[in-house]
CSV table of C-alpha atoms in Angstrom, one decimal:
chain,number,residue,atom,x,y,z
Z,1,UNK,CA,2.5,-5.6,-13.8
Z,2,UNK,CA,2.9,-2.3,-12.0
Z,3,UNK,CA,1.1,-1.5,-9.1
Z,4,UNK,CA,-1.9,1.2,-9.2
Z,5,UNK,CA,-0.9,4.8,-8.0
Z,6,UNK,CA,-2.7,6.6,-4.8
Z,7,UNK,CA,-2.2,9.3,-3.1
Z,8,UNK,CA,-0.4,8.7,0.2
Z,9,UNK,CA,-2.7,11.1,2.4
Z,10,UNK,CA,-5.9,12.8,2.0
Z,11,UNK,CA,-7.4,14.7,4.9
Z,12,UNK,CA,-11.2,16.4,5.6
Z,13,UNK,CA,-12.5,18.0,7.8
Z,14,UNK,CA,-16.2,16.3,9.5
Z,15,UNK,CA,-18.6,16.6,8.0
Z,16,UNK,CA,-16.8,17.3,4.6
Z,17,UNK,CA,-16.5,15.0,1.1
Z,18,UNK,CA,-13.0,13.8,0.2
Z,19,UNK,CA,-12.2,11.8,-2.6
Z,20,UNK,CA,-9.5,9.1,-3.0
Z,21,UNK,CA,-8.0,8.4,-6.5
Z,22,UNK,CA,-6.5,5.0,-8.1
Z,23,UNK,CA,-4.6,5.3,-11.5
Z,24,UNK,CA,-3.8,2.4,-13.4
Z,25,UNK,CA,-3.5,1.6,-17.2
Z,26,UNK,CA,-5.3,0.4,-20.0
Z,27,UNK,CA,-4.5,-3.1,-19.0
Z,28,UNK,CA,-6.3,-2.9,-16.0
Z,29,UNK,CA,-8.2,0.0,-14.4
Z,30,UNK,CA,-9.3,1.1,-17.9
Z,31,UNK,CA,-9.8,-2.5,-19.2
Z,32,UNK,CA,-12.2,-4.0,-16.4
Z,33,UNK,CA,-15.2,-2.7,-14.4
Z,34,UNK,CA,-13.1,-4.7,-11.4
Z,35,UNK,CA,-12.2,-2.0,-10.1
Z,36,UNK,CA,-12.8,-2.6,-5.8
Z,37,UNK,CA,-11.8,-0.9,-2.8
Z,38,UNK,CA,-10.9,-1.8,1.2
Z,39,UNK,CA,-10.7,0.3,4.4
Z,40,UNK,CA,-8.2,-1.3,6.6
Z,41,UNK,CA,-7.6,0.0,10.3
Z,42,UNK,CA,-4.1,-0.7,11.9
Z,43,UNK,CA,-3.7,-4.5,13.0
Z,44,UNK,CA,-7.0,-5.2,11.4
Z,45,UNK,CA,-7.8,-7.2,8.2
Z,46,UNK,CA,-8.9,-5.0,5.0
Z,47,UNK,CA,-13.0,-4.7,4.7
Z,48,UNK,CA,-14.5,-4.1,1.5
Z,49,UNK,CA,-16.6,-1.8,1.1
Z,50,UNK,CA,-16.6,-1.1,-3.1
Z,51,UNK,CA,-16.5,-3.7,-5.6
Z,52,UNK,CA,-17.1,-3.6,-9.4
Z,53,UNK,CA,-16.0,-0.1,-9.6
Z,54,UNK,CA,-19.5,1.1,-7.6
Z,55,UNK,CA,-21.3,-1.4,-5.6
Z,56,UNK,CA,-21.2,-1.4,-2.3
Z,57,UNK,CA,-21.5,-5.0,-0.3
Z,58,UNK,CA,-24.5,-5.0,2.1
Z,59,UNK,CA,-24.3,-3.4,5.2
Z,60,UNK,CA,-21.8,-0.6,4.2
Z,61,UNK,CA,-22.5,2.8,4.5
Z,62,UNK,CA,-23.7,4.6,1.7
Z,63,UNK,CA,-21.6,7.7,2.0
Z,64,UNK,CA,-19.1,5.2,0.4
Z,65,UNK,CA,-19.2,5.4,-3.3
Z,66,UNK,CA,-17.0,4.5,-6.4
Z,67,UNK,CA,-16.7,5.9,-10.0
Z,68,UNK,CA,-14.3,5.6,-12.5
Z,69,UNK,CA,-13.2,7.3,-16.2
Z,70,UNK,CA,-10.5,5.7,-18.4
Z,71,UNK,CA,-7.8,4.3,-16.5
Z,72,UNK,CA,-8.8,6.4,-13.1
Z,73,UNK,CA,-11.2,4.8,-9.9
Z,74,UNK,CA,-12.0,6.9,-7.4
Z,75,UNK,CA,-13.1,6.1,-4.1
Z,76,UNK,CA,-15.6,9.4,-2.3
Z,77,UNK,CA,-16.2,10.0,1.4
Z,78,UNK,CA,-19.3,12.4,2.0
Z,79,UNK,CA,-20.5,13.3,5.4
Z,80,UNK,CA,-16.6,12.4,6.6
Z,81,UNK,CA,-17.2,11.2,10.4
Z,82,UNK,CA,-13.7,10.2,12.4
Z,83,UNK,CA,-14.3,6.8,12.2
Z,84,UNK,CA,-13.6,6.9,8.2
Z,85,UNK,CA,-10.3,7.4,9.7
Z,86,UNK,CA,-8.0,4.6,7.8
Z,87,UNK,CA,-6.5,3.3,5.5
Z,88,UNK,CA,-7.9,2.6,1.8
Z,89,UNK,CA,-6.7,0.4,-1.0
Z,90,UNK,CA,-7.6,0.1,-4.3
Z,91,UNK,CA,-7.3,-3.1,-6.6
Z,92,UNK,CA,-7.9,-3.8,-10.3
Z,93,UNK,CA,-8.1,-7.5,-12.0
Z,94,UNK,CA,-5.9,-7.4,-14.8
Z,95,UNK,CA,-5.8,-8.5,-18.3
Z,96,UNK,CA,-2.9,-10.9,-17.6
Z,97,UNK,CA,-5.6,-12.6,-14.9
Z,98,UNK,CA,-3.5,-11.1,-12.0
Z,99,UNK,CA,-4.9,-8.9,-9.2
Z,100,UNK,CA,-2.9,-5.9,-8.2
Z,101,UNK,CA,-3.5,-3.3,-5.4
Z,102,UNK,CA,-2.4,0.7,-4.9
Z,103,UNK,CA,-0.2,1.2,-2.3
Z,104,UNK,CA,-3.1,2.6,0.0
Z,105,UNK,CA,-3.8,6.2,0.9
Z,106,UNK,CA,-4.0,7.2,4.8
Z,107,UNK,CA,-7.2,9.1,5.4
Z,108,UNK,CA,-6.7,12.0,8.7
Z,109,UNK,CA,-10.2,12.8,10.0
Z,110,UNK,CA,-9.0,16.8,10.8
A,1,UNK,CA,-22.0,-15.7,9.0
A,2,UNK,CA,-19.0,-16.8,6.8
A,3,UNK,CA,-15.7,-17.3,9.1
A,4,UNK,CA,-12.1,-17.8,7.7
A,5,UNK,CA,-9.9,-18.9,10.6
A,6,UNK,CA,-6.0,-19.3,9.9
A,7,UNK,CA,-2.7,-20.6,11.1
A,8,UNK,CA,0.3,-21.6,10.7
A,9,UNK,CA,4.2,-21.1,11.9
A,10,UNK,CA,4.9,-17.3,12.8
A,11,UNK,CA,8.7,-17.6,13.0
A,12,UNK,CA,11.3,-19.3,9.8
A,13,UNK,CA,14.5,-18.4,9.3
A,14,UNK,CA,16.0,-17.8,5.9
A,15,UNK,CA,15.6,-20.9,3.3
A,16,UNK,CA,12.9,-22.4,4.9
A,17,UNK,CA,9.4,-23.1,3.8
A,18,UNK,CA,6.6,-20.9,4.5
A,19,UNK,CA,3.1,-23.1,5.4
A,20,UNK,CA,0.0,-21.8,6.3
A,21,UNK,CA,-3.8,-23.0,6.4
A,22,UNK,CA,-7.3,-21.1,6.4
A,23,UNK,CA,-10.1,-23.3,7.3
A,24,UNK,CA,-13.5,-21.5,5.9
A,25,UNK,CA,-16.6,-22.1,7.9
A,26,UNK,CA,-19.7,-21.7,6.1
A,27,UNK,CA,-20.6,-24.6,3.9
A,28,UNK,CA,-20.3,-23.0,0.7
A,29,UNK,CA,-16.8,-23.8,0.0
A,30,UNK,CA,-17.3,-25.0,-3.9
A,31,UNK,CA,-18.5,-21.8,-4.9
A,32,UNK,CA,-15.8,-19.6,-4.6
A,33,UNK,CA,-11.8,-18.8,-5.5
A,34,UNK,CA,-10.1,-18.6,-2.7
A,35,UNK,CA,-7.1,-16.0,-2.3
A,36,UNK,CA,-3.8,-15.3,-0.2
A,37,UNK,CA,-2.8,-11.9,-0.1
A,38,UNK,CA,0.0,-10.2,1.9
A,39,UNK,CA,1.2,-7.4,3.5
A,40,UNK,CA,4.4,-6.5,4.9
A,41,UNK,CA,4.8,-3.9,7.8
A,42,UNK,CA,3.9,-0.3,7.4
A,43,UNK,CA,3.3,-1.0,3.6
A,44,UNK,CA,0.7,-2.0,0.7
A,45,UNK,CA,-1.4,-5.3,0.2
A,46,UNK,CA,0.4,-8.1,-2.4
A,47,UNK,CA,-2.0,-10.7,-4.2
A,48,UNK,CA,0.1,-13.8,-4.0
A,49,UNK,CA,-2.8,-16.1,-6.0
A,50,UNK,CA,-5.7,-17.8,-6.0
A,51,UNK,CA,-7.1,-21.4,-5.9
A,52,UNK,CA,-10.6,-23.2,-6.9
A,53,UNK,CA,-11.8,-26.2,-6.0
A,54,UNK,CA,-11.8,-27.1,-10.0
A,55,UNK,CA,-8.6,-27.0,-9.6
A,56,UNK,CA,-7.9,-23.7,-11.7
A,57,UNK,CA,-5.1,-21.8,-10.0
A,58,UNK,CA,-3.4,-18.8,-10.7
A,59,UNK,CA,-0.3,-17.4,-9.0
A,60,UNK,CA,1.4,-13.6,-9.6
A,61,UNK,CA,4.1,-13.8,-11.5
A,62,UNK,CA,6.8,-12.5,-9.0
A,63,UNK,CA,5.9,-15.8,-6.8
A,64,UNK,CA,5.7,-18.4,-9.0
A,65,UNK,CA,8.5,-20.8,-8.9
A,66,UNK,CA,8.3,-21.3,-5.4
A,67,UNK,CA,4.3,-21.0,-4.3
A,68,UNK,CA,1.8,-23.5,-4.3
A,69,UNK,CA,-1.7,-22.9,-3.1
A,70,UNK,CA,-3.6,-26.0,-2.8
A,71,UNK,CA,-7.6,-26.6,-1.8
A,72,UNK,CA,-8.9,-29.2,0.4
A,73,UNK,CA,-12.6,-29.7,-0.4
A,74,UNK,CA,-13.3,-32.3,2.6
A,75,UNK,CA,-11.9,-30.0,4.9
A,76,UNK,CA,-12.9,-26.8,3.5
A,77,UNK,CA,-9.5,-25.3,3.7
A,78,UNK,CA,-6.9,-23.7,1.5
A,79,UNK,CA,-3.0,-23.8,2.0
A,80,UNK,CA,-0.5,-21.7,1.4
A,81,UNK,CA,3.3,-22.5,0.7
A,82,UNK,CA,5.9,-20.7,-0.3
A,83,UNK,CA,9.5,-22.0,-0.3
A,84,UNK,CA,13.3,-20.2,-0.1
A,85,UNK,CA,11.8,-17.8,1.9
A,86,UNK,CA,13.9,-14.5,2.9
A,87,UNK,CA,13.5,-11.4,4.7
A,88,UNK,CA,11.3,-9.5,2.4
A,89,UNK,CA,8.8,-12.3,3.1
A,90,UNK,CA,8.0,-11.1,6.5
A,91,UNK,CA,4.6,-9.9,6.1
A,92,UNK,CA,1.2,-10.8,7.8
A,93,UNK,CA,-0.7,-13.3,5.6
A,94,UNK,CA,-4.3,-13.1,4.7
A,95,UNK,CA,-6.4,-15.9,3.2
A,96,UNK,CA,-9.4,-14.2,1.4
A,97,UNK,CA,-12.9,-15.3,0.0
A,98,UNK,CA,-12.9,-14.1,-3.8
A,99,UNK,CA,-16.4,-13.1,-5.1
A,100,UNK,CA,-17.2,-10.4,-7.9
A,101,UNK,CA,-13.4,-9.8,-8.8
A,102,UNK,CA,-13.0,-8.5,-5.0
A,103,UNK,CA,-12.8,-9.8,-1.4
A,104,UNK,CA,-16.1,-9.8,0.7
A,105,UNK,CA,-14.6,-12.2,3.4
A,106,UNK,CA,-10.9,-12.7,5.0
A,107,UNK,CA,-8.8,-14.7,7.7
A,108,UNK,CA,-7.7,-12.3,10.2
A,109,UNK,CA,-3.8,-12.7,9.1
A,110,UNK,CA,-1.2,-14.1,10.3
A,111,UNK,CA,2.4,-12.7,11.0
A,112,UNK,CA,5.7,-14.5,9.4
A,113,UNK,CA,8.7,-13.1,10.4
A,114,UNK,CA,11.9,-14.3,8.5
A,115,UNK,CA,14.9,-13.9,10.5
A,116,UNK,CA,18.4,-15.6,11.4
């Protein structure tokens, strides 16, 4: 099972909306509403802060928010503030029963 | 407030057996799967597999013939071992509480470096 596809960088200015994509296939992304989503800062562990495609777990901000269309997630930013500065991965159940993750894009607060 | 708190040897040389343990605090161990994930230096996260107190376990296929991950119900802890271990094993270690096909909850990681 290959692992989902993310860009490696994304960038915004404060203030502005940015949006984070995570391609997969039919077999995963496409398949399964399981689609979630973690901001990790350096030496930290991940925090989640999207699951099921687009619901967020209590307590995180609602300028977070997740969507998806065939075999594409994407993760948006809005009002960008530099403490979104981090590191976001996506993962995807998958119809083998297996979890896999994107390789994480880097989010620069400009 | 659910708390996952890990450990186990940082250091192993080439060969040798990989062991670590998460000890979830809480009291609602029986309800959940129960997850190690990795993620070596500078790069992405790596879903090694998953464990249930059922019993039900399910390990990615790139580690299977040399992981187990076990649950101790009494204890409320889940282990983690992984044998032959080499150099692209060095990579901090998270245990994680599955919920909702995600990760709400996780250890705070621990480093294994593989070296001679």
């Amino acid at each position: 099972q290959s692992a989902l596809t993310q860009p490696a960088s994304v960038s915004g200015s404060p203030g502005q909306s940015i949006t984070i994509s995570c391609t997969g296939t039919s077999s995963d992304v496409g398949h399964y509403n399981y689609v979630s989503w973690h901001q990790q800062y350096p030496g930290k562990a991940p925090k989640l802060i999207i699951y099921g495609v687009n619901n967020r777990p209590s307590g995180v901000s609602d300028r977070f928010s997740g969507s998806k269309s065939g075999n594409t997630a994407s993760l948006t930013i809005s009002g960008l503030q530099a403490d979104d500065e981090a590191d976001y991965f996506c993962s995807s159940y998958t119809t083998t029963y297996i979890y896999i993750f994107g390789p994480g894009t880097k989010v620069t607060v400009l | 407030q659910v708390e996952l708190l890990q450990w186990g040897a940082g250091r192993l040389k080439p060969s040798e057996t990989l062991s670590l343990t998460c000890a979830v605090y809480d009291g609602s161990f029986k309800n959940y799967y129960w997850s190690w994930i990795r993620q070596p230096p500078g790069k992405g996260l790596e879903w090694i597999g998953e464990s249930h107190h059922s019993g039900r376990t399910i390990y990615n296929p790139s580690f299977t013939s040399r992981v187990i991950i076990s649950v101790d119900t009494s204890k409320s802890e889940i282990s983690l071992e992984l044998t032959s271990v080499t150099a692209a094993d060095t990579a901090m270690y998270f245990c994680a509480r599955g919920n909702d096909f995600s990760w709400g909850h996780w250890g705070q990681g621990t480093l294994v470096t593989v070296s001679s």
